[in-house]
Amino acid sequence: MRVIRFCLTILIASIMTTIVFAQQKNEVSVTPKIKEGYVNVDGGQVWYQIVGTGNAIPLLVLHGGPGYPHDYLEPIADLGNERPVIFYDQLGCGKSERPLDSALYTIERFVKELAEIREALHLDRVHILGHSWGSMLATDYLLTKPEGVISVILASPCLNSQQWVKDQKKYLTAFPDSIQQLIKISEQQGTTDSDEYQAAIELFYSRHVCRKDPWPEYMVRAMAGVGADVYTYMWGPSEFYCTGNLKDYDRTDRLGEITVPVLFTCGQYDGARPETVKRFH
């Protein structure tokens, strides 16, 4: 895999600076020129938003989950001053349609959806940023050898589902035994709708999803737009157990097939532990 070039380093530096600055202000400064609409894809309509009219190569953003809409990534919209930034809510969450047919919720169909988005929006040349589950989607898309992808950023990447689960459980060991046992027993017994379980998960999220207190409005909005059925069907009951159709996902042995510049990035407390991400290079 080729080492990332200077231009991509500048791009990701801009993204990280934008996110930190926006979180410090507890707001998002959005470039005023915004276009929204829907794209017809296999299975339904997918909502998209284009922010900014800069002349640089567009950035296409793939949110995490599966089933967590784009909202939490909105600080990246500040890059619209230099390039168009394209967000979309994948089928089954956010502002997109939410079909009940579980056969639609496979990584293969989401890869096809990504290609349909690019074609509909005429994104002939594009940078891609995939966060968390979005990194899985971006990786599988790259393995189809699409034309016109200039570079890819895999942020807090999940490239091996079982390794991701191990990393979350590693984080969990830092919590009191009572919290660990509550989460374990609740998920084994299917009592994840209890107030106690929800409080335990919120505590975990406060350390490893968003450490700002209170959460910024765009984080709250993202959680309200989650496609829970998609998450459960594809992943499982929580980050600690992967029982869905992604349970055997592992692309670590195929990273060498990717020929475009790729940048891996993660934070100290991210779901993707730095010790794990280092092994992807």
mmCIF file of N, CA and C in Angstrom, residues 40-148:
data_model
loop_
_atom_site.group_PDB
_atom_site.id
_atom_site.type_symbol
_atom_site.label_atom_id
_atom_site.label_comp_id
_atom_site.label_asym_id
_atom_site.label_seq_id
_atom_site.Cartn_x
_atom_site.Cartn_y
_atom_site.Cartn_z
ATOM 1 N N ASN A 40 -32.110 7.529 -5.980
ATOM 2 C CA ASN A 40 -32.746 6.214 -6.026
ATOM 3 C C ASN A 40 -31.669 5.136 -6.115
ATOM 4 N N VAL A 41 -31.670 4.239 -5.145
ATOM 5 C CA VAL A 41 -30.712 3.138 -5.128
ATOM 6 C C VAL A 41 -31.488 1.830 -5.020
ATOM 7 N N ASP A 42 -30.780 0.750 -5.125
ATOM 8 C CA ASP A 42 -31.402 -0.561 -4.959
ATOM 9 C C ASP A 42 -31.992 -0.662 -3.558
ATOM 10 N N GLY A 43 -33.310 -0.679 -3.455
ATOM 11 C CA GLY A 43 -33.954 -0.810 -2.158
ATOM 12 C C GLY A 43 -34.720 0.399 -1.689
ATOM 13 N N GLY A 44 -34.461 1.577 -2.270
ATOM 14 C CA GLY A 44 -35.180 2.763 -1.817
ATOM 15 C C GLY A 44 -34.463 4.048 -2.160
ATOM 16 N N GLN A 45 -34.833 5.111 -1.448
ATOM 17 C CA GLN A 45 -34.241 6.423 -1.669
ATOM 18 C C GLN A 45 -33.257 6.754 -0.553
ATOM 19 N N VAL A 46 -32.122 7.294 -0.964
ATOM 20 C CA VAL A 46 -31.070 7.664 -0.023
ATOM 21 C C VAL A 46 -30.887 9.175 -0.053
ATOM 22 N N TRP A 47 -30.902 9.773 1.125
ATOM 23 C CA TRP A 47 -30.737 11.225 1.256
ATOM 24 C C TRP A 47 -29.258 11.591 1.180
ATOM 25 N N TYR A 48 -28.971 12.729 0.518
ATOM 26 C CA TYR A 48 -27.593 13.228 0.456
ATOM 27 C C TYR A 48 -27.571 14.726 0.685
ATOM 28 N N GLN A 49 -26.409 15.224 1.011
ATOM 29 C CA GLN A 49 -26.188 16.656 1.200
ATOM 30 C C GLN A 49 -24.804 17.011 0.676
ATOM 31 N N ILE A 50 -24.741 18.063 -0.126
ATOM 32 C CA ILE A 50 -23.467 18.577 -0.623
ATOM 33 C C ILE A 50 -23.246 19.937 0.015
ATOM 34 N N VAL A 51 -22.130 20.097 0.703
ATOM 35 C CA VAL A 51 -21.811 21.338 1.403
ATOM 36 C C VAL A 51 -20.611 21.987 0.734
ATOM 37 N N GLY A 52 -20.743 23.262 0.351
ATOM 38 C CA GLY A 52 -19.621 24.000 -0.201
ATOM 39 C C GLY A 52 -19.498 23.881 -1.702
ATOM 40 N N THR A 53 -18.763 24.831 -2.260
ATOM 41 C CA THR A 53 -18.556 24.863 -3.710
ATOM 42 C C THR A 53 -17.087 25.083 -4.055
ATOM 43 N N GLY A 54 -16.189 24.723 -3.141
ATOM 44 C CA GLY A 54 -14.764 24.884 -3.418
ATOM 45 C C GLY A 54 -14.348 24.117 -4.655
ATOM 46 N N ASN A 55 -13.217 24.489 -5.209
ATOM 47 C CA ASN A 55 -12.770 23.908 -6.479
ATOM 48 C C ASN A 55 -11.940 22.640 -6.321
ATOM 49 N N ALA A 56 -11.532 22.313 -5.111
ATOM 50 C CA ALA A 56 -10.704 21.120 -4.924
ATOM 51 C C ALA A 56 -11.546 19.852 -5.113
ATOM 52 N N ILE A 57 -10.861 18.724 -5.227
ATOM 53 C CA ILE A 57 -11.541 17.444 -5.451
ATOM 54 C C ILE A 57 -12.507 17.158 -4.294
ATOM 55 N N PRO A 58 -13.748 16.757 -4.582
ATOM 56 C CA PRO A 58 -14.747 16.525 -3.534
ATOM 57 C C PRO A 58 -14.332 15.436 -2.545
ATOM 58 N N LEU A 59 -14.885 15.555 -1.341
ATOM 59 C CA LEU A 59 -14.698 14.551 -0.297
ATOM 60 C C LEU A 59 -16.037 13.879 -0.032
ATOM 61 N N LEU A 60 -16.098 12.567 -0.187
ATOM 62 C CA LEU A 60 -17.309 11.788 0.075
ATOM 63 C C LEU A 60 -17.153 11.100 1.426
ATOM 64 N N VAL A 61 -18.099 11.328 2.325
ATOM 65 C CA VAL A 61 -17.994 10.871 3.707
ATOM 66 C C VAL A 61 -18.926 9.680 3.943
ATOM 67 N N LEU A 62 -18.364 8.595 4.485
ATOM 68 C CA LEU A 62 -19.124 7.379 4.784
ATOM 69 C C LEU A 62 -19.236 7.228 6.297
ATOM 70 N N HIS A 63 -20.453 7.330 6.798
ATOM 71 C CA HIS A 63 -20.655 7.286 8.252
ATOM 72 C C HIS A 63 -20.541 5.871 8.801
ATOM 73 N N GLY A 64 -20.531 5.790 10.117
ATOM 74 C CA GLY A 64 -20.370 4.509 10.791
ATOM 75 C C GLY A 64 -21.686 3.831 11.104
ATOM 76 N N GLY A 65 -21.600 2.860 11.990
ATOM 77 C CA GLY A 65 -22.778 2.091 12.365
ATOM 78 C C GLY A 65 -22.459 0.597 12.397
ATOM 79 N N PRO A 66 -23.101 -0.156 11.475
ATOM 80 C CA PRO A 66 -24.060 0.294 10.467
ATOM 81 C C PRO A 66 -25.321 0.885 11.113
ATOM 82 N N GLY A 67 -25.888 1.882 10.433
ATOM 83 C CA GLY A 67 -27.138 2.457 10.883
ATOM 84 C C GLY A 67 -27.031 3.757 11.649
ATOM 85 N N TYR A 68 -25.819 4.309 11.796
ATOM 86 C CA TYR A 68 -25.668 5.588 12.488
ATOM 87 C C TYR A 68 -25.520 6.688 11.444
ATOM 88 N N PRO A 69 -26.458 7.634 11.360
ATOM 89 C CA PRO A 69 -26.465 8.599 10.262
ATOM 90 C C PRO A 69 -25.304 9.577 10.313
ATOM 91 N N HIS A 70 -25.240 10.401 9.281
ATOM 92 C CA HIS A 70 -24.084 11.263 9.032
ATOM 93 C C HIS A 70 -23.884 12.358 10.063
ATOM 94 N N ASP A 71 -24.924 12.712 10.843
ATOM 95 C CA ASP A 71 -24.943 13.954 11.612
ATOM 96 C C ASP A 71 -23.701 14.177 12.466
ATOM 97 N N TYR A 72 -23.201 13.118 13.104
ATOM 98 C CA TYR A 72 -22.080 13.281 14.030
ATOM 99 C C TYR A 72 -20.786 13.682 13.327
ATOM 100 N N LEU A 73 -20.758 13.561 12.009
ATOM 101 C CA LEU A 73 -19.578 13.940 11.230
ATOM 102 C C LEU A 73 -19.689 15.344 10.645
ATOM 103 N N GLU A 74 -20.703 16.093 11.029
ATOM 104 C CA GLU A 74 -20.946 17.402 10.441
ATOM 105 C C GLU A 74 -19.803 18.407 10.586
ATOM 106 N N PRO A 75 -18.944 18.341 11.619
ATOM 107 C CA PRO A 75 -17.828 19.290 11.659
ATOM 108 C C PRO A 75 -16.971 19.280 10.398
ATOM 109 N N ILE A 76 -16.939 18.151 9.697
ATOM 110 C CA ILE A 76 -16.152 18.061 8.463
ATOM 111 C C ILE A 76 -16.696 19.006 7.403
ATOM 112 N N ALA A 77 -17.944 19.459 7.559
ATOM 113 C CA ALA A 77 -18.557 20.351 6.575
ATOM 114 C C ALA A 77 -17.779 21.647 6.405
ATOM 115 N N ASP A 78 -16.995 22.045 7.407
ATOM 116 C CA ASP A 78 -16.206 23.273 7.281
ATOM 117 C C ASP A 78 -15.216 23.203 6.129
ATOM 118 N N LEU A 79 -14.873 21.997 5.695
ATOM 119 C CA LEU A 79 -13.977 21.862 4.545
ATOM 120 C C LEU A 79 -14.644 22.300 3.251
ATOM 121 N N GLY A 80 -15.945 22.580 3.303
ATOM 122 C CA GLY A 80 -16.654 23.043 2.121
ATOM 123 C C GLY A 80 -16.135 24.351 1.575
ATOM 124 N N ASN A 81 -15.375 25.079 2.357
ATOM 125 C CA ASN A 81 -14.768 26.306 1.848
ATOM 126 C C ASN A 81 -13.710 26.025 0.801
ATOM 127 N N GLU A 82 -13.158 24.809 0.798
ATOM 128 C CA GLU A 82 -12.105 24.485 -0.164
ATOM 129 C C GLU A 82 -12.508 23.416 -1.160
ATOM 130 N N ARG A 83 -13.541 22.620 -0.813
ATOM 131 C CA ARG A 83 -13.953 21.525 -1.686
ATOM 132 C C ARG A 83 -15.388 21.133 -1.340
ATOM 133 N N PRO A 84 -16.159 20.592 -2.277
ATOM 134 C CA PRO A 84 -17.470 20.055 -1.923
ATOM 135 C C PRO A 84 -17.311 18.864 -0.971
ATOM 136 N N VAL A 85 -18.104 18.859 0.094
ATOM 137 C CA VAL A 85 -18.136 17.744 1.037
ATOM 138 C C VAL A 85 -19.503 17.088 0.914
ATOM 139 N N ILE A 86 -19.509 15.800 0.618
ATOM 140 C CA ILE A 86 -20.763 15.088 0.382
ATOM 141 C C ILE A 86 -21.026 14.114 1.515
ATOM 142 N N PHE A 87 -22.154 14.310 2.176
ATOM 143 C CA PHE A 87 -22.640 13.369 3.184
ATOM 144 C C PHE A 87 -23.834 12.617 2.607
ATOM 145 N N TYR A 88 -24.049 11.405 3.059
ATOM 146 C CA TYR A 88 -25.320 10.740 2.781
ATOM 147 C C TYR A 88 -25.633 9.765 3.899
ATOM 148 N N ASP A 89 -26.927 9.604 4.152
ATOM 149 C CA ASP A 89 -27.379 8.619 5.134
ATOM 150 C C ASP A 89 -27.643 7.317 4.396
ATOM 151 N N GLN A 90 -26.913 6.295 4.756
ATOM 152 C CA GLN A 90 -27.078 5.008 4.087
ATOM 153 C C GLN A 90 -28.500 4.479 4.304
ATOM 154 N N LEU A 91 -28.956 3.665 3.386
ATOM 155 C CA LEU A 91 -30.304 3.114 3.462
ATOM 156 C C LEU A 91 -30.548 2.505 4.842
ATOM 157 N N GLY A 92 -31.703 2.850 5.425
ATOM 158 C CA GLY A 92 -32.061 2.268 6.710
ATOM 159 C C GLY A 92 -31.833 3.161 7.908
ATOM 160 N N CYS A 93 -31.346 4.395 7.697
ATOM 161 C CA CYS A 93 -31.102 5.274 8.839
ATOM 162 C C CYS A 93 -31.248 6.733 8.441
ATOM 163 N N GLY A 94 -31.250 7.603 9.456
ATOM 164 C CA GLY A 94 -31.283 9.032 9.217
ATOM 165 C C GLY A 94 -32.475 9.463 8.385
ATOM 166 N N LYS A 95 -32.190 10.271 7.357
ATOM 167 C CA LYS A 95 -33.238 10.820 6.505
ATOM 168 C C LYS A 95 -33.544 9.945 5.299
ATOM 169 N N SER A 96 -32.867 8.833 5.185
ATOM 170 C CA SER A 96 -33.104 7.918 4.067
ATOM 171 C C SER A 96 -34.255 6.964 4.386
ATOM 172 N N GLU A 97 -34.737 6.295 3.347
ATOM 173 C CA GLU A 97 -35.803 5.318 3.557
ATOM 174 C C GLU A 97 -35.309 4.177 4.447
ATOM 175 N N ARG A 98 -36.273 3.544 5.109
ATOM 176 C CA ARG A 98 -35.947 2.455 6.036
ATOM 177 C C ARG A 98 -36.761 1.202 5.692
ATOM 178 N N PRO A 99 -36.405 0.550 4.600
ATOM 179 C CA PRO A 99 -37.139 -0.666 4.222
ATOM 180 C C PRO A 99 -37.009 -1.744 5.297
ATOM 181 N N LEU A 100 -38.029 -2.569 5.402
ATOM 182 C CA LEU A 100 -38.027 -3.631 6.405
ATOM 183 C C LEU A 100 -37.365 -4.907 5.910
ATOM 184 N N ASP A 101 -37.067 -4.980 4.626
ATOM 185 C CA ASP A 101 -36.481 -6.184 4.032
ATOM 186 C C ASP A 101 -35.023 -6.326 4.470
ATOM 187 N N SER A 102 -34.754 -7.261 5.362
ATOM 188 C CA SER A 102 -33.398 -7.425 5.897
ATOM 189 C C SER A 102 -32.403 -7.875 4.836
ATOM 190 N N ALA A 103 -32.887 -8.425 3.723
ATOM 191 C CA ALA A 103 -31.985 -8.864 2.656
ATOM 192 C C ALA A 103 -31.230 -7.696 2.040
ATOM 193 N N LEU A 104 -31.722 -6.483 2.251
ATOM 194 C CA LEU A 104 -31.057 -5.296 1.708
ATOM 195 C C LEU A 104 -29.835 -4.903 2.527
ATOM 196 N N TYR A 105 -29.736 -5.398 3.742
ATOM 197 C CA TYR A 105 -28.705 -4.923 4.652
ATOM 198 C C TYR A 105 -27.513 -5.870 4.679
ATOM 199 N N THR A 106 -26.764 -5.804 3.586
ATOM 200 C CA THR A 106 -25.518 -6.559 3.438
ATOM 201 C C THR A 106 -24.443 -5.602 2.967
ATOM 202 N N ILE A 107 -23.200 -5.933 3.241
ATOM 203 C CA ILE A 107 -22.123 -5.044 2.811
ATOM 204 C C ILE A 107 -22.046 -4.980 1.295
ATOM 205 N N GLU A 108 -22.398 -6.066 0.622
ATOM 206 C CA GLU A 108 -22.365 -6.068 -0.842
ATOM 207 C C GLU A 108 -23.344 -5.046 -1.411
ATOM 208 N N ARG A 109 -24.550 -4.969 -0.832
ATOM 209 C CA ARG A 109 -25.508 -3.998 -1.345
ATOM 210 C C ARG A 109 -25.086 -2.577 -1.005
ATOM 211 N N PHE A 110 -24.485 -2.367 0.172
ATOM 212 C CA PHE A 110 -24.019 -1.030 0.530
ATOM 213 C C PHE A 110 -22.868 -0.582 -0.375
ATOM 214 N N VAL A 111 -22.026 -1.515 -0.808
ATOM 215 C CA VAL A 111 -20.981 -1.179 -1.784
ATOM 216 C C VAL A 111 -21.629 -0.729 -3.088
ATOM 217 N N LYS A 112 -22.643 -1.450 -3.514
ATOM 218 C CA LYS A 112 -23.377 -1.065 -4.724
ATOM 219 C C LYS A 112 -24.026 0.301 -4.545
ATOM 220 N N GLU A 113 -24.573 0.557 -3.370
ATOM 221 C CA GLU A 113 -25.187 1.850 -3.068
ATOM 222 C C GLU A 113 -24.173 2.981 -3.200
ATOM 223 N N LEU A 114 -22.977 2.766 -2.682
ATOM 224 C CA LEU A 114 -21.917 3.762 -2.792
ATOM 225 C C LEU A 114 -21.612 4.075 -4.251
ATOM 226 N N ALA A 115 -21.517 3.051 -5.076
ATOM 227 C CA ALA A 115 -21.276 3.265 -6.502
ATOM 228 C C ALA A 115 -22.425 4.036 -7.140
ATOM 229 N N GLU A 116 -23.653 3.749 -6.713
ATOM 230 C CA GLU A 116 -24.824 4.450 -7.254
ATOM 231 C C GLU A 116 -24.816 5.917 -6.852
ATOM 232 N N ILE A 117 -24.386 6.204 -5.634
ATOM 233 C CA ILE A 117 -24.280 7.591 -5.174
ATOM 234 C C ILE A 117 -23.264 8.349 -6.023
ATOM 235 N N ARG A 118 -22.105 7.757 -6.223
ATOM 236 C CA ARG A 118 -21.076 8.411 -7.037
ATOM 237 C C ARG A 118 -21.576 8.704 -8.442
ATOM 238 N N GLU A 119 -22.242 7.733 -9.034
ATOM 239 C CA GLU A 119 -22.725 7.916 -10.403
ATOM 240 C C GLU A 119 -23.794 9.003 -10.471
ATOM 241 N N ALA A 120 -24.734 8.989 -9.542
ATOM 242 C CA ALA A 120 -25.831 9.955 -9.562
ATOM 243 C C ALA A 120 -25.344 11.380 -9.336
ATOM 244 N N LEU A 121 -24.314 11.543 -8.508
ATOM 245 C CA LEU A 121 -23.806 12.876 -8.178
ATOM 246 C C LEU A 121 -22.611 13.269 -9.036
ATOM 247 N N HIS A 122 -22.289 12.437 -10.017
ATOM 248 C CA HIS A 122 -21.210 12.720 -10.980
ATOM 249 C C HIS A 122 -19.871 12.968 -10.273
ATOM 250 N N LEU A 123 -19.570 12.117 -9.324
ATOM 251 C CA LEU A 123 -18.313 12.224 -8.584
ATOM 252 C C LEU A 123 -17.247 11.404 -9.303
ATOM 253 N N ASP A 124 -16.804 11.933 -10.431
ATOM 254 C CA ASP A 124 -15.840 11.206 -11.255
ATOM 255 C C ASP A 124 -14.489 11.076 -10.569
ATOM 256 N N ARG A 125 -14.085 12.133 -9.849
ATOM 257 C CA ARG A 125 -12.845 12.112 -9.075
ATOM 258 C C ARG A 125 -13.204 12.485 -7.648
ATOM 259 N N VAL A 126 -12.734 11.709 -6.690
ATOM 260 C CA VAL A 126 -13.215 11.908 -5.332
ATOM 261 C C VAL A 126 -12.218 11.370 -4.315
ATOM 262 N N HIS A 127 -12.138 12.061 -3.175
ATOM 263 C CA HIS A 127 -11.511 11.509 -1.974
ATOM 264 C C HIS A 127 -12.627 10.851 -1.166
ATOM 265 N N ILE A 128 -12.314 9.796 -0.439
ATOM 266 C CA ILE A 128 -13.305 9.117 0.398
ATOM 267 C C ILE A 128 -12.803 9.070 1.835
ATOM 268 N N LEU A 129 -13.697 9.384 2.769
ATOM 269 C CA LEU A 129 -13.407 9.203 4.192
ATOM 270 C C LEU A 129 -14.434 8.234 4.756
ATOM 271 N N GLY A 130 -13.961 7.117 5.283
ATOM 272 C CA GLY A 130 -14.841 6.138 5.907
ATOM 273 C C GLY A 130 -14.537 6.033 7.388
ATOM 274 N N HIS A 131 -15.553 6.222 8.215
ATOM 275 C CA HIS A 131 -15.364 6.168 9.660
ATOM 276 C C HIS A 131 -16.000 4.912 10.236
ATOM 277 N N SER A 132 -15.233 4.157 11.036
ATOM 278 C CA SER A 132 -15.730 2.967 11.727
ATOM 279 C C SER A 132 -16.311 1.979 10.711
ATOM 280 N N TRP A 133 -17.605 1.657 10.795
ATOM 281 C CA TRP A 133 -18.210 0.788 9.774
ATOM 282 C C TRP A 133 -17.983 1.366 8.377
ATOM 283 N N GLY A 134 -17.924 2.680 8.265
ATOM 284 C CA GLY A 134 -17.653 3.297 6.965
ATOM 285 C C GLY A 134 -16.310 2.897 6.398
ATOM 286 N N SER A 135 -15.363 2.521 7.272
ATOM 287 C CA SER A 135 -14.065 2.049 6.783
ATOM 288 C C SER A 135 -14.192 0.658 6.172
ATOM 289 N N MET A 136 -15.095 -0.162 6.696
ATOM 290 C CA MET A 136 -15.358 -1.481 6.111
ATOM 291 C C MET A 136 -15.969 -1.314 4.723
ATOM 292 N N LEU A 137 -16.935 -0.410 4.648
ATOM 293 C CA LEU A 137 -17.592 -0.128 3.377
ATOM 294 C C LEU A 137 -16.600 0.416 2.360
ATOM 295 N N ALA A 138 -15.764 1.370 2.785
ATOM 296 C CA ALA A 138 -14.770 1.945 1.876
ATOM 297 C C ALA A 138 -13.786 0.884 1.398
ATOM 298 N N THR A 139 -13.341 0.030 2.305
ATOM 299 C CA THR A 139 -12.371 -1.008 1.942
ATOM 300 C C THR A 139 -12.944 -1.969 0.909
ATOM 301 N N ASP A 140 -14.156 -2.450 1.145
ATOM 302 C CA ASP A 140 -14.749 -3.378 0.180
ATOM 303 C C ASP A 140 -15.019 -2.695 -1.153
ATOM 304 N N TYR A 141 -15.357 -1.419 -1.105
ATOM 305 C CA TYR A 141 -15.544 -0.674 -2.350
ATOM 306 C C TYR A 141 -14.228 -0.569 -3.112
ATOM 307 N N LEU A 142 -13.149 -0.271 -2.414
ATOM 308 C CA LEU A 142 -11.836 -0.158 -3.063
ATOM 309 C C LEU A 142 -11.404 -1.477 -3.687
ATOM 310 N N LEU A 143 -11.790 -2.573 -3.069
ATOM 311 C CA LEU A 143 -11.403 -3.884 -3.597
ATOM 312 C C LEU A 143 -12.114 -4.220 -4.903
ATOM 313 N N THR A 144 -13.132 -3.422 -5.272
ATOM 314 C CA THR A 144 -13.764 -3.585 -6.586
ATOM 315 C C THR A 144 -13.008 -2.829 -7.664
ATOM 316 N N LYS A 145 -11.938 -2.121 -7.272
ATOM 317 C CA LYS A 145 -11.085 -1.364 -8.190
ATOM 318 C C LYS A 145 -11.853 -0.273 -8.945
ATOM 319 N N PRO A 146 -12.562 0.597 -8.237
ATOM 320 C CA PRO A 146 -13.291 1.674 -8.911
ATOM 321 C C PRO A 146 -12.330 2.722 -9.466
ATOM 322 N N GLU A 147 -12.711 3.364 -10.537
ATOM 323 C CA GLU A 147 -11.902 4.425 -11.116
ATOM 324 C C GLU A 147 -12.226 5.754 -10.442
ATOM 325 N N GLY A 148 -11.245 6.648 -10.417
ATOM 326 C CA GLY A 148 -11.482 8.005 -9.972
ATOM 327 C C GLY A 148 -11.351 8.259 -8.493
#
